[in-house]
PDB file of C-alpha atoms in Angstrom:
ATOM      1  CA  GLU A 626     -14.944  14.453   2.019  1.00 63.00           C
ATOM      2  CA  ALA A 627     -12.818  12.794  -0.664  1.00 78.00           C
ATOM      3  CA  GLY A 628     -11.782   9.215  -0.063  1.00 91.00           C
ATOM      4  CA  VAL A 629      -8.450   7.555  -0.732  1.00 94.00           C
ATOM      5  CA  THR A 630      -7.498   8.131  -4.345  1.00 95.00           C
ATOM      6  CA  GLN A 631      -5.120   6.062  -6.389  1.00 96.00           C
ATOM      7  CA  PHE A 632      -3.534   6.787  -9.772  1.00 96.00           C
ATOM      8  CA  PRO A 633      -3.530   5.296 -12.303  1.00 97.00           C
ATOM      9  CA  SER A 634      -6.429   2.891 -12.074  1.00 95.00           C
ATOM     10  CA  HIS A 635      -4.745   0.552 -14.534  1.00 96.00           C
ATOM     11  CA  SER A 636      -1.214   0.311 -15.903  1.00 97.00           C
ATOM     12  CA  VAL A 637       0.233  -2.053 -18.471  1.00 97.00           C
ATOM     13  CA  ILE A 638       4.016  -2.035 -18.820  1.00 97.00           C
ATOM     14  CA  GLU A 639       6.675  -4.237 -20.271  1.00 97.00           C
ATOM     15  CA  LYS A 640       9.017  -6.308 -18.179  1.00 97.00           C
ATOM     16  CA  GLY A 641      12.038  -4.238 -17.240  1.00 97.00           C
ATOM     17  CA  GLN A 642      10.244  -0.908 -17.319  1.00 97.00           C
ATOM     18  CA  THR A 643       9.573   1.356 -14.380  1.00 97.00           C
ATOM     19  CA  VAL A 644       6.143   2.183 -12.993  1.00 98.00           C
ATOM     20  CA  THR A 645       5.140   4.622 -10.291  1.00 98.00           C
ATOM     21  CA  LEU A 646       1.865   4.302  -8.462  1.00 98.00           C
ATOM     22  CA  ARG A 647       0.442   7.154  -6.494  1.00 98.00           C
ATOM     23  CA  CYS A 648      -1.851   7.278  -3.486  1.00 98.00           C
ATOM     24  CA  ASP A 649      -3.572  10.334  -2.060  1.00 97.00           C
ATOM     25  CA  PRO A 650      -4.860   9.526   1.424  1.00 96.00           C
ATOM     26  CA  ILE A 651      -7.794  11.143   3.132  1.00 93.00           C
ATOM     27  CA  SER A 652      -6.729  14.605   4.240  1.00 92.00           C
ATOM     28  CA  GLY A 653      -5.346  14.623   7.766  1.00 89.00           C
ATOM     29  CA  HIS A 654      -4.705  10.881   7.939  1.00 91.00           C
ATOM     30  CA  ASP A 655      -1.248  10.239   9.327  1.00 91.00           C
ATOM     31  CA  ASN A 656      -1.293   6.508   8.618  1.00 91.00           C
ATOM     32  CA  LEU A 657      -0.869   5.301   5.056  1.00 95.00           C
ATOM     33  CA  TYR A 658      -0.600   1.679   4.011  1.00 96.00           C
ATOM     34  CA  TRP A 659       0.197  -0.164   0.801  1.00 97.00           C
ATOM     35  CA  TYR A 660      -1.173  -3.631   0.094  1.00 97.00           C
ATOM     36  CA  ARG A 661      -0.960  -5.885  -2.934  1.00 97.00           C
ATOM     37  CA  ARG A 662      -3.074  -8.693  -4.301  1.00 94.00           C
ATOM     38  CA  VAL A 663      -1.380 -10.989  -6.740  1.00 92.00           C
ATOM     39  CA  MET A 664      -3.836 -12.800  -9.001  1.00 82.00           C
ATOM     40  CA  GLY A 665      -6.081 -15.174  -7.064  1.00 76.00           C
ATOM     41  CA  LYS A 666      -4.183 -14.869  -3.815  1.00 86.00           C
ATOM     42  CA  GLU A 667      -4.743 -12.985  -0.600  1.00 89.00           C
ATOM     43  CA  ILE A 668      -4.238  -9.274  -0.165  1.00 94.00           C
ATOM     44  CA  LYS A 669      -0.823  -8.820   1.407  1.00 95.00           C
ATOM     45  CA  PHE A 670       0.550  -5.945   3.441  1.00 95.00           C
ATOM     46  CA  LEU A 671       3.529  -4.140   1.937  1.00 96.00           C
ATOM     47  CA  LEU A 672       4.293  -1.220   4.233  1.00 95.00           C
ATOM     48  CA  HIS A 673       2.972   1.382   6.644  1.00 94.00           C
ATOM     49  CA  PHE A 674       3.836   5.070   6.858  1.00 94.00           C
ATOM     50  CA  VAL A 675       3.160   7.282   9.828  1.00 92.00           C
ATOM     51  CA  LYS A 676       3.377  10.732   8.326  1.00 93.00           C
ATOM     52  CA  GLU A 677       6.572  10.636   6.272  1.00 94.00           C
ATOM     53  CA  SER A 678       8.267   7.868   8.268  1.00 93.00           C
ATOM     54  CA  LYS A 679       8.194   4.178   7.421  1.00 94.00           C
ATOM     55  CA  GLN A 680       6.697   2.481  10.473  1.00 91.00           C
ATOM     56  CA  ASP A 681       6.760  -1.042   9.062  1.00 92.00           C
ATOM     57  CA  GLU A 682       8.103  -2.148   5.700  1.00 93.00           C
ATOM     58  CA  SER A 683       8.262  -5.847   6.479  1.00 92.00           C
ATOM     59  CA  GLY A 684       6.016  -6.750   3.555  1.00 93.00           C
ATOM     60  CA  MET A 685       8.067  -5.166   0.789  1.00 95.00           C
ATOM     61  CA  PRO A 686       8.994  -8.070  -1.495  1.00 93.00           C
ATOM     62  CA  ASN A 687      12.440  -6.916  -2.611  1.00 93.00           C
ATOM     63  CA  ASN A 688      14.584  -3.894  -3.377  1.00 94.00           C
ATOM     64  CA  ARG A 689      12.876  -3.324  -6.719  1.00 96.00           C
ATOM     65  CA  PHE A 690      10.090  -1.689  -4.749  1.00 97.00           C
ATOM     66  CA  LEU A 691      10.550   1.800  -3.338  1.00 97.00           C
ATOM     67  CA  ALA A 692       7.881   3.665  -1.414  1.00 97.00           C
ATOM     68  CA  GLU A 693       8.044   7.305  -0.451  1.00 97.00           C
ATOM     69  CA  ARG A 694       5.834   9.770   1.333  1.00 97.00           C
ATOM     70  CA  THR A 695       7.607  13.082   1.194  1.00 86.00           C
ATOM     71  CA  GLY A 696       5.933  15.719   3.342  1.00 88.00           C
ATOM     72  CA  GLY A 697       3.629  13.185   4.867  1.00 85.00           C
ATOM     73  CA  THR A 698       0.861  13.696   2.340  1.00 93.00           C
ATOM     74  CA  TYR A 699       0.611  11.571  -0.790  1.00 96.00           C
ATOM     75  CA  SER A 700       2.709   8.475  -1.330  1.00 98.00           C
ATOM     76  CA  THR A 701       4.315   6.855  -4.334  1.00 98.00           C
ATOM     77  CA  LEU A 702       5.267   3.247  -4.888  1.00 98.00           C
ATOM     78  CA  LYS A 703       7.853   2.707  -7.588  1.00 98.00           C
ATOM     79  CA  VAL A 704       8.654  -0.638  -9.130  1.00 97.00           C
ATOM     80  CA  GLN A 705      11.969  -0.680 -10.972  1.00 96.00           C
ATOM     81  CA  PRO A 706      12.555  -2.787 -12.963  1.00 97.00           C
ATOM     82  CA  ALA A 707       9.162  -4.462 -13.137  1.00 97.00           C
ATOM     83  CA  GLU A 708       8.948  -8.238 -13.398  1.00 96.00           C
ATOM     84  CA  LEU A 709       6.064 -10.444 -14.532  1.00 96.00           C
ATOM     85  CA  GLU A 710       5.334 -11.562 -10.960  1.00 95.00           C
ATOM     86  CA  ASP A 711       4.698  -7.959  -9.939  1.00 96.00           C
ATOM     87  CA  SER A 712       1.363  -8.038 -11.758  1.00 97.00           C
ATOM     88  CA  GLY A 713      -1.588  -7.596  -9.461  1.00 96.00           C
ATOM     89  CA  VAL A 714      -3.758  -5.013  -7.783  1.00 95.00           C
ATOM     90  CA  TYR A 715      -2.049  -2.519  -5.488  1.00 97.00           C
ATOM     91  CA  PHE A 716      -4.242  -1.039  -2.786  1.00 96.00           C
ATOM     92  CA  CYS A 717      -3.581   1.976  -0.662  1.00 96.00           C
ATOM     93  CA  ALA A 718      -5.332   2.698   2.620  1.00 94.00           C
ATOM     94  CA  SER A 719      -5.219   5.480   5.172  1.00 92.00           C
ATOM     95  CA  SER A 720      -6.378   5.981   8.726  1.00 89.00           C
ATOM     96  CA  PRO A 721      -6.229   8.762  11.287  1.00 86.00           C
ATOM     97  CA  ASN A 722      -4.184   8.634  14.452  1.00 79.00           C
ATOM     98  CA  LEU A 723      -5.954   7.094  17.416  1.00 72.00           C
ATOM     99  CA  LYS A 724      -7.103   9.359  20.169  1.00 67.00           C
ATOM    100  CA  GLN A 725      -7.290   8.095  23.723  1.00 55.00           C
ATOM    101  CA  GLY A 726     -10.222   5.722  24.074  1.00 55.00           C
ATOM    102  CA  GLU A 727     -11.191   5.957  20.434  1.00 65.00           C
ATOM    103  CA  ASP A 728     -11.122   3.449  17.647  1.00 68.00           C
ATOM    104  CA  THR A 729     -10.787   3.944  13.949  1.00 71.00           C
ATOM    105  CA  GLU A 730     -10.545   2.040  10.712  1.00 80.00           C
ATOM    106  CA  ALA A 731      -8.511   1.973   7.533  1.00 86.00           C
ATOM    107  CA  PHE A 732     -10.139   3.390   4.407  1.00 90.00           C
ATOM    108  CA  PHE A 733      -9.113   1.796   1.145  1.00 92.00           C
ATOM    109  CA  GLY A 734      -8.708   3.194  -2.330  1.00 93.00           C
ATOM    110  CA  GLN A 735      -9.988   1.514  -5.471  1.00 92.00           C
ATOM    111  CA  GLY A 736      -6.601   0.054  -6.262  1.00 94.00           C
ATOM    112  CA  THR A 737      -4.247   0.181  -9.221  1.00 96.00           C
ATOM    113  CA  ARG A 738      -4.264  -2.857 -11.469  1.00 95.00           C
ATOM    114  CA  LEU A 739      -0.710  -3.405 -12.689  1.00 97.00           C
ATOM    115  CA  THR A 740      -0.065  -5.747 -15.583  1.00 97.00           C
ATOM    116  CA  VAL A 741       3.515  -6.538 -16.527  1.00 97.00           C
ATOM    117  CA  VAL A 742       3.875  -8.168 -19.947  1.00 97.00           C
TER     118      VAL A 742
ATOM    119  CA  ALA B 201       1.566 -14.194  14.443  1.00 79.00           C
ATOM    120  CA  GLN B 202      -1.827 -13.757  12.861  1.00 85.00           C
ATOM    121  CA  SER B 203      -3.521 -15.511   9.980  1.00 90.00           C
ATOM    122  CA  VAL B 204      -6.942 -15.914   8.417  1.00 94.00           C
ATOM    123  CA  THR B 205      -8.462 -18.850   6.580  1.00 95.00           C
ATOM    124  CA  GLN B 206     -11.559 -18.464   4.434  1.00 95.00           C
ATOM    125  CA  LEU B 207     -13.256 -21.718   3.562  1.00 92.00           C
ATOM    126  CA  GLY B 208     -14.440 -21.767  -0.021  1.00 91.00           C
ATOM    127  CA  SER B 209     -13.056 -19.510  -2.715  1.00 93.00           C
ATOM    128  CA  HIS B 210     -16.448 -19.426  -4.400  1.00 96.00           C
ATOM    129  CA  VAL B 211     -19.927 -19.655  -2.868  1.00 97.00           C
ATOM    130  CA  SER B 212     -23.145 -19.619  -4.873  1.00 97.00           C
ATOM    131  CA  VAL B 213     -26.599 -19.168  -3.335  1.00 97.00           C
ATOM    132  CA  SER B 214     -30.072 -18.509  -4.658  1.00 97.00           C
ATOM    133  CA  GLU B 215     -31.639 -15.104  -4.275  1.00 97.00           C
ATOM    134  CA  GLY B 216     -33.483 -15.041  -0.961  1.00 97.00           C
ATOM    135  CA  ALA B 217     -31.399 -17.844   0.542  1.00 97.00           C
ATOM    136  CA  LEU B 218     -29.123 -17.644   3.554  1.00 97.00           C
ATOM    137  CA  VAL B 219     -25.605 -16.424   2.944  1.00 97.00           C
ATOM    138  CA  LEU B 220     -22.876 -18.006   5.069  1.00 98.00           C
ATOM    139  CA  LEU B 221     -19.231 -17.198   4.435  1.00 98.00           C
ATOM    140  CA  ARG B 222     -16.793 -18.947   6.723  1.00 97.00           C
ATOM    141  CA  CYS B 223     -13.710 -17.476   8.327  1.00 97.00           C
ATOM    142  CA  ASN B 224     -11.328 -18.849  10.919  1.00 96.00           C
ATOM    143  CA  TYR B 225      -8.499 -16.855  12.401  1.00 94.00           C
ATOM    144  CA  SER B 226      -5.339 -17.382  14.357  1.00 90.00           C
ATOM    145  CA  SER B 227      -3.956 -14.700  16.625  1.00 84.00           C
ATOM    146  CA  SER B 228      -1.545 -14.599  19.538  1.00 78.00           C
ATOM    147  CA  VAL B 229      -3.131 -11.384  20.812  1.00 76.00           C
ATOM    148  CA  PRO B 230      -6.772 -10.368  21.209  1.00 77.00           C
ATOM    149  CA  PRO B 231      -7.786  -9.808  17.625  1.00 83.00           C
ATOM    150  CA  TYR B 232      -9.627  -7.135  15.772  1.00 88.00           C
ATOM    151  CA  LEU B 233     -11.621  -8.869  13.047  1.00 91.00           C
ATOM    152  CA  PHE B 234     -13.106  -7.464   9.865  1.00 93.00           C
ATOM    153  CA  TRP B 235     -15.104  -8.337   6.826  1.00 96.00           C
ATOM    154  CA  TYR B 236     -14.441  -6.294   3.719  1.00 95.00           C
ATOM    155  CA  VAL B 237     -16.351  -6.429   0.445  1.00 96.00           C
ATOM    156  CA  GLN B 238     -15.166  -5.598  -3.041  1.00 93.00           C
ATOM    157  CA  TYR B 239     -17.866  -5.029  -5.619  1.00 92.00           C
ATOM    158  CA  PRO B 240     -16.890  -5.266  -9.290  1.00 86.00           C
ATOM    159  CA  ASN B 241     -14.630  -2.404 -10.363  1.00 81.00           C
ATOM    160  CA  GLN B 242     -14.658  -0.855  -6.905  1.00 85.00           C
ATOM    161  CA  GLY B 243     -12.319  -0.636  -3.945  1.00 86.00           C
ATOM    162  CA  LEU B 244     -12.451  -2.440  -0.627  1.00 91.00           C
ATOM    163  CA  GLN B 245     -15.307  -1.416   1.616  1.00 91.00           C
ATOM    164  CA  LEU B 246     -15.601  -2.252   5.288  1.00 92.00           C
ATOM    165  CA  LEU B 247     -18.714  -4.356   5.973  1.00 95.00           C
ATOM    166  CA  LEU B 248     -18.278  -4.753   9.700  1.00 93.00           C
ATOM    167  CA  LYS B 249     -15.678  -5.104  12.412  1.00 90.00           C
ATOM    168  CA  TYR B 250     -15.262  -6.760  15.789  1.00 90.00           C
ATOM    169  CA  THR B 251     -13.216  -4.845  18.338  1.00 83.00           C
ATOM    170  CA  SER B 252     -13.781  -6.763  21.603  1.00 77.00           C
ATOM    171  CA  ALA B 253     -17.187  -5.316  22.383  1.00 75.00           C
ATOM    172  CA  ALA B 254     -20.332  -7.300  21.482  1.00 84.00           C
ATOM    173  CA  THR B 255     -19.613 -10.694  19.959  1.00 89.00           C
ATOM    174  CA  LEU B 256     -22.445 -10.341  17.435  1.00 94.00           C
ATOM    175  CA  VAL B 257     -21.566  -7.547  15.074  1.00 93.00           C
ATOM    176  CA  LYS B 258     -23.995  -5.984  12.653  1.00 94.00           C
ATOM    177  CA  GLY B 259     -22.768  -4.367   9.490  1.00 93.00           C
ATOM    178  CA  ILE B 260     -24.058  -2.668   6.406  1.00 93.00           C
ATOM    179  CA  ASN B 261     -26.508  -4.162   3.901  1.00 93.00           C
ATOM    180  CA  GLY B 262     -27.986  -6.605   6.419  1.00 95.00           C
ATOM    181  CA  PHE B 263     -24.797  -8.569   7.064  1.00 97.00           C
ATOM    182  CA  GLU B 264     -23.695  -9.698  10.491  1.00 97.00           C
ATOM    183  CA  ALA B 265     -20.903 -11.794  11.954  1.00 97.00           C
ATOM    184  CA  GLU B 266     -20.415 -13.553  15.252  1.00 95.00           C
ATOM    185  CA  PHE B 267     -17.083 -13.749  17.045  1.00 93.00           C
ATOM    186  CA  LYS B 268     -16.626 -17.181  18.630  1.00 93.00           C
ATOM    187  CA  LYS B 269     -13.393 -17.337  20.560  1.00 90.00           C
ATOM    188  CA  SER B 270     -13.733 -21.041  21.380  1.00 91.00           C
ATOM    189  CA  GLU B 271     -13.980 -21.852  17.685  1.00 92.00           C
ATOM    190  CA  THR B 272     -11.644 -19.058  16.523  1.00 93.00           C
ATOM    191  CA  SER B 273     -14.283 -18.207  13.968  1.00 95.00           C
ATOM    192  CA  PHE B 274     -15.873 -15.068  12.581  1.00 96.00           C
ATOM    193  CA  HIS B 275     -18.393 -16.276  10.018  1.00 97.00           C
ATOM    194  CA  LEU B 276     -20.377 -13.770   7.958  1.00 98.00           C
ATOM    195  CA  THR B 277     -24.099 -14.267   7.463  1.00 98.00           C
ATOM    196  CA  LYS B 278     -27.079 -12.618   5.837  1.00 98.00           C
ATOM    197  CA  PRO B 279     -30.559 -14.115   6.167  1.00 97.00           C
ATOM    198  CA  SER B 280     -31.708 -13.403   2.626  1.00 97.00           C
ATOM    199  CA  ALA B 281     -29.378 -12.907  -0.317  1.00 97.00           C
ATOM    200  CA  HIS B 282     -29.982 -10.173  -2.841  1.00 96.00           C
ATOM    201  CA  MET B 283     -28.595  -9.974  -6.359  1.00 96.00           C
ATOM    202  CA  SER B 284     -26.656  -6.873  -5.355  1.00 95.00           C
ATOM    203  CA  ASP B 285     -24.670  -8.924  -2.815  1.00 97.00           C
ATOM    204  CA  ALA B 286     -22.649 -10.525  -5.601  1.00 96.00           C
ATOM    205  CA  ALA B 287     -19.073  -9.504  -4.825  1.00 96.00           C
ATOM    206  CA  GLU B 288     -15.849 -10.760  -3.320  1.00 96.00           C
ATOM    207  CA  TYR B 289     -15.647 -10.868   0.462  1.00 97.00           C
ATOM    208  CA  PHE B 290     -12.496 -10.769   2.537  1.00 96.00           C
ATOM    209  CA  CYS B 291     -12.121 -11.734   6.159  1.00 96.00           C
ATOM    210  CA  ALA B 292      -9.245  -9.997   7.926  1.00 93.00           C
ATOM    211  CA  VAL B 293      -7.518  -9.704  11.290  1.00 91.00           C
ATOM    212  CA  SER B 294      -5.321  -7.092  12.894  1.00 86.00           C
ATOM    213  CA  GLY B 295      -3.621  -6.579  16.197  1.00 74.00           C
ATOM    214  CA  TYR B 296      -3.983  -4.011  18.919  1.00 64.00           C
ATOM    215  CA  SER B 297      -6.167  -1.606  17.018  1.00 62.00           C
ATOM    216  CA  SER B 298      -8.021  -1.305  13.801  1.00 52.00           C
ATOM    217  CA  ALA B 299      -5.303   1.094  12.599  1.00 62.00           C
ATOM    218  CA  SER B 300      -2.740  -1.711  12.663  1.00 78.00           C
ATOM    219  CA  LYS B 301      -1.483  -3.770   9.752  1.00 85.00           C
ATOM    220  CA  ILE B 302      -4.309  -5.950   8.424  1.00 90.00           C
ATOM    221  CA  ILE B 303      -3.882  -9.612   7.528  1.00 91.00           C
ATOM    222  CA  PHE B 304      -6.382 -10.721   4.890  1.00 94.00           C
ATOM    223  CA  GLY B 305      -7.816 -14.048   3.926  1.00 94.00           C
ATOM    224  CA  SER B 306      -7.744 -15.177   0.316  1.00 93.00           C
ATOM    225  CA  GLY B 307     -11.280 -14.019  -0.369  1.00 95.00           C
ATOM    226  CA  THR B 308     -14.597 -15.680  -1.184  1.00 96.00           C
ATOM    227  CA  ARG B 309     -16.457 -14.783  -4.341  1.00 96.00           C
ATOM    228  CA  LEU B 310     -20.204 -14.793  -3.734  1.00 97.00           C
ATOM    229  CA  SER B 311     -22.528 -15.429  -6.670  1.00 97.00           C
ATOM    230  CA  ILE B 312     -26.292 -15.057  -6.454  1.00 97.00           C
ATOM    231  CA  ARG B 313     -28.547 -17.221  -8.620  1.00 96.00           C
ATOM    232  CA  PRO B 314     -31.878 -15.704  -9.731  1.00 94.00           C
TER     233      PRO B 314
END
Protein backbone atom coordinates (compact mmCIF):
# COMPACT_ATOMS: atom_id res chain seq x y z
CA GLU A 1 0.00 0.00 0.00
CA ALA A 2 1.40 3.41 -0.95
CA GLY A 3 2.02 5.85 1.85
CA VAL A 4 1.35 9.57 1.97
CA THR A 5 3.03 11.21 -0.99
CA GLN A 6 4.03 14.82 -1.28
CA PHE A 7 5.13 16.82 -4.33
CA PRO A 8 7.55 18.40 -4.88
CA SER A 9 10.12 17.22 -2.39
CA HIS A 10 11.93 20.55 -2.61
CA SER A 11 10.98 23.94 -4.03
CA VAL A 12 13.00 27.12 -4.25
CA ILE A 13 11.09 30.25 -5.25
CA GLU A 14 11.58 33.96 -5.11
CA LYS A 15 9.76 36.20 -2.71
CA GLY A 16 6.46 37.27 -4.22
CA GLN A 17 6.02 34.17 -6.35
CA THR A 18 3.35 31.54 -5.97
CA VAL A 19 3.96 27.93 -4.99
CA THR A 20 1.56 25.02 -4.82
CA LEU A 21 2.30 21.97 -2.74
CA ARG A 22 0.46 18.75 -3.27
CA CYS A 23 -0.37 15.88 -0.94
CA ASP A 24 -1.76 12.50 -1.91
CA PRO A 25 -3.06 10.75 1.20
CA ILE A 26 -3.31 7.03 1.72
CA SER A 27 -6.25 5.77 -0.32
CA GLY A 28 -9.46 5.73 1.68
CA HIS A 29 -8.24 8.07 4.41
CA ASP A 30 -10.86 10.71 5.09
CA ASN A 31 -8.66 12.79 7.37
CA LEU A 32 -5.90 14.90 5.86
CA TYR A 33 -3.69 17.28 7.78
CA TRP A 34 -1.09 19.89 6.89
CA TYR A 35 1.74 20.78 9.25
CA ARG A 36 4.73 23.07 8.89
CA ARG A 37 8.14 23.25 10.48
CA VAL A 38 9.91 26.55 10.24
CA MET A 39 13.67 26.24 10.60
CA GLY A 40 14.69 25.01 14.05
CA LYS A 41 11.24 25.33 15.55
CA GLU A 42 8.49 22.88 16.37
CA ILE A 43 6.22 21.27 13.83
CA LYS A 44 3.00 23.26 13.83
CA PHE A 45 -0.48 22.24 12.77
CA LEU A 46 -1.95 24.20 9.87
CA LEU A 47 -5.29 22.59 9.07
CA HIS A 48 -7.38 19.44 8.99
CA PHE A 49 -9.70 18.19 6.26
CA VAL A 50 -12.36 15.57 6.70
CA LYS A 51 -13.02 14.49 3.15
CA GLU A 52 -13.37 17.75 1.25
CA SER A 53 -14.45 19.86 4.23
CA LYS A 54 -12.15 21.95 6.40
CA GLN A 55 -12.63 20.62 9.93
CA ASP A 56 -10.09 22.91 11.58
CA GLU A 57 -8.04 25.63 9.94
CA SER A 58 -6.98 27.38 13.13
CA GLY A 59 -3.29 26.98 12.34
CA MET A 60 -3.27 28.72 8.97
CA PRO A 61 -0.90 31.67 9.43
CA ASN A 62 -2.61 34.20 7.17
CA ASN A 63 -4.67 34.64 4.02
CA ARG A 64 -1.66 34.06 1.78
CA PHE A 65 -2.18 30.37 2.42
CA LEU A 66 -5.00 28.52 0.68
CA ALA A 67 -5.66 24.82 1.10
CA GLU A 68 -8.07 22.79 -0.98
CA ARG A 69 -9.16 19.20 -1.18
CA THR A 70 -11.58 18.99 -4.05
CA GLY A 71 -13.30 15.62 -4.26
CA GLY A 72 -11.90 14.57 -0.95
CA THR A 73 -8.83 12.91 -2.41
CA TYR A 74 -5.57 14.80 -2.83
CA SER A 75 -4.97 18.22 -1.33
CA THR A 76 -3.08 21.30 -2.42
CA LEU A 77 -1.60 24.06 -0.33
CA LYS A 78 -0.96 27.28 -2.20
CA VAL A 79 1.16 30.11 -0.91
CA GLN A 80 0.57 33.38 -2.74
CA PRO A 81 2.57 35.56 -2.61
CA ALA A 82 5.37 33.75 -0.81
CA GLU A 83 7.39 35.57 1.83
CA LEU A 84 10.80 34.75 3.29
CA GLU A 85 9.27 33.58 6.58
CA ASP A 86 7.29 30.91 4.72
CA SER A 87 10.46 28.88 4.27
CA GLY A 88 10.35 25.55 6.03
CA VAL A 89 9.25 21.97 5.66
CA TYR A 90 5.57 21.33 4.98
CA PHE A 91 4.28 17.95 6.09
CA CYS A 92 1.08 16.26 5.13
CA ALA A 93 -0.51 13.44 7.08
CA SER A 94 -3.60 11.29 6.68
CA SER A 95 -5.61 8.96 8.85
CA PRO A 96 -8.72 6.84 8.45
CA ASN A 97 -12.00 7.52 10.19
CA LEU A 98 -12.33 5.92 13.60
CA LYS A 99 -14.61 2.96 13.95
CA GLN A 100 -16.37 2.30 17.23
CA GLY A 101 -13.87 1.05 19.78
CA GLU A 102 -10.93 1.33 17.44
CA ASP A 103 -7.91 3.56 17.46
CA THR A 104 -5.78 4.77 14.62
CA GLU A 105 -2.83 6.98 13.87
CA ALA A 106 -1.76 9.67 11.44
CA PHE A 107 0.66 8.66 8.70
CA PHE A 108 3.05 11.35 7.54
CA GLY A 109 4.58 12.09 4.18
CA GLN A 110 8.22 12.93 3.63
CA GLY A 111 7.51 16.64 3.50
CA THR A 112 8.16 19.41 1.02
CA ARG A 113 11.09 21.66 1.79
CA LEU A 114 10.17 25.18 0.68
CA THR A 115 12.86 27.82 0.39
CA VAL A 116 11.84 31.38 -0.36
CA VAL A 117 14.73 33.60 -1.46
CA ALA B 1 -4.87 23.66 25.76
CA GLN B 2 -2.06 21.24 25.10
CA SER B 3 1.67 21.71 24.85
CA VAL B 4 4.87 19.68 24.82
CA THR B 5 8.33 20.55 26.08
CA GLN B 6 11.38 18.57 25.03
CA LEU B 7 14.42 19.15 27.19
CA GLY B 8 17.58 19.38 25.13
CA SER B 9 17.62 20.22 21.45
CA HIS B 10 20.66 18.01 20.97
CA VAL B 11 21.68 14.85 22.83
CA SER B 12 24.87 12.91 22.15
CA VAL B 13 25.56 9.42 23.51
CA SER B 14 28.14 6.74 22.87
CA GLU B 15 27.21 3.64 20.93
CA GLY B 16 25.95 1.06 23.41
CA ALA B 17 25.01 3.66 26.02
CA LEU B 18 21.56 4.40 27.38
CA VAL B 19 19.43 6.79 25.38
CA LEU B 20 17.14 9.09 27.37
CA LEU B 21 15.15 11.80 25.64
CA ARG B 22 12.99 13.89 27.92
CA CYS B 23 9.47 15.09 27.26
CA ASN B 24 6.97 16.85 29.48
CA TYR B 25 3.44 17.62 28.41
CA SER B 26 0.54 19.78 29.43
CA SER B 27 -3.02 18.80 28.66
CA SER B 28 -6.43 19.73 30.00
CA VAL B 29 -7.87 16.42 28.79
CA PRO B 30 -6.54 12.87 29.03
CA PRO B 31 -3.76 12.94 26.49
CA TYR B 32 -2.66 10.71 23.70
CA LEU B 33 1.13 10.88 23.60
CA PHE B 34 3.52 10.01 20.80
CA TRP B 35 7.14 9.84 19.87
CA TYR B 36 7.97 10.35 16.22
CA VAL B 37 11.37 9.95 14.57
CA GLN B 38 12.72 11.60 11.46
CA TYR B 39 15.76 9.99 9.91
CA PRO B 40 17.84 12.08 7.50
CA ASN B 41 16.00 12.79 4.25
CA GLN B 42 12.93 10.86 5.37
CA GLY B 43 9.47 11.66 6.66
CA LEU B 44 8.09 11.40 10.17
CA GLN B 45 7.69 7.87 11.45
CA LEU B 46 5.71 6.86 14.50
CA LEU B 47 7.96 5.22 17.12
CA LEU B 48 5.33 4.56 19.74
CA LYS B 49 2.16 5.94 21.24
CA TYR B 50 0.35 6.01 24.56
CA THR B 51 -3.43 5.86 24.41
CA SER B 52 -4.48 5.32 28.05
CA ALA B 53 -3.75 1.61 28.18
CA ALA B 54 -0.45 0.39 29.68
CA THR B 55 1.73 3.17 31.03
CA LEU B 56 4.91 1.55 29.70
CA VAL B 57 4.77 1.60 25.94
CA LYS B 58 7.10 -0.34 23.71
CA GLY B 59 7.84 0.84 20.22
CA ILE B 60 9.92 -0.05 17.23
CA ASN B 61 13.71 -0.44 17.19
CA GLY B 62 13.93 -1.20 20.92
CA PHE B 63 12.57 2.13 22.14
CA GLU B 64 10.10 2.47 24.97
CA ALA B 65 8.47 5.29 26.90
CA GLU B 66 6.72 5.50 30.23
CA PHE B 67 3.69 7.69 30.87
CA LYS B 68 3.90 9.27 34.33
CA LYS B 69 0.82 11.31 35.04
CA SER B 70 2.13 12.65 38.36
CA GLU B 71 5.18 14.06 36.61
CA THR B 72 3.39 14.89 33.33
CA SER B 73 6.25 13.18 31.58
CA PHE B 74 6.68 10.77 28.69
CA HIS B 75 10.42 10.19 28.42
CA LEU B 76 11.82 8.01 25.64
CA THR B 77 14.49 5.44 26.43
CA LYS B 78 16.55 2.75 24.76
CA PRO B 79 18.97 0.62 26.78
CA SER B 80 21.73 0.49 24.18
CA ALA B 81 22.21 3.06 21.44
CA HIS B 82 23.05 2.01 17.92
CA MET B 83 24.59 4.16 15.21
CA SER B 84 21.39 3.81 13.20
CA ASP B 85 19.45 5.62 15.95
CA ALA B 86 20.95 8.94 14.91
CA ALA B 87 17.93 11.03 13.95
CA GLU B 88 15.64 13.76 15.20
CA TYR B 89 12.98 12.75 17.70
CA PHE B 90 9.72 14.55 18.34
CA CYS B 91 7.46 14.16 21.33
CA ALA B 92 3.82 15.01 20.62
CA VAL B 93 0.40 15.15 22.25
CA SER B 94 -3.14 15.07 20.93
CA GLY B 95 -6.60 15.10 22.36
CA TYR B 96 -9.44 12.63 22.32
CA SER B 97 -7.99 10.28 19.76
CA SER B 98 -4.86 9.69 17.82
CA ALA B 99 -6.66 11.04 14.74
CA SER B 100 -6.88 14.48 16.32
CA LYS B 101 -4.66 17.47 15.69
CA ILE B 102 -1.15 16.75 16.99
CA ILE B 103 0.88 19.23 19.01
CA PHE B 104 4.62 18.65 18.61
CA GLY B 105 7.60 19.50 20.71
CA SER B 106 10.56 21.30 19.18
CA GLY B 107 12.51 18.10 18.59
CA THR B 108 15.70 16.56 19.94
CA ARG B 109 18.52 15.64 17.61
CA LEU B 110 20.22 12.45 18.76
CA SER B 111 23.85 11.87 17.79
CA ILE B 112 25.66 8.60 18.41
CA ARG B 113 29.41 8.59 19.04
CA PRO B 114 31.37 5.52 17.88
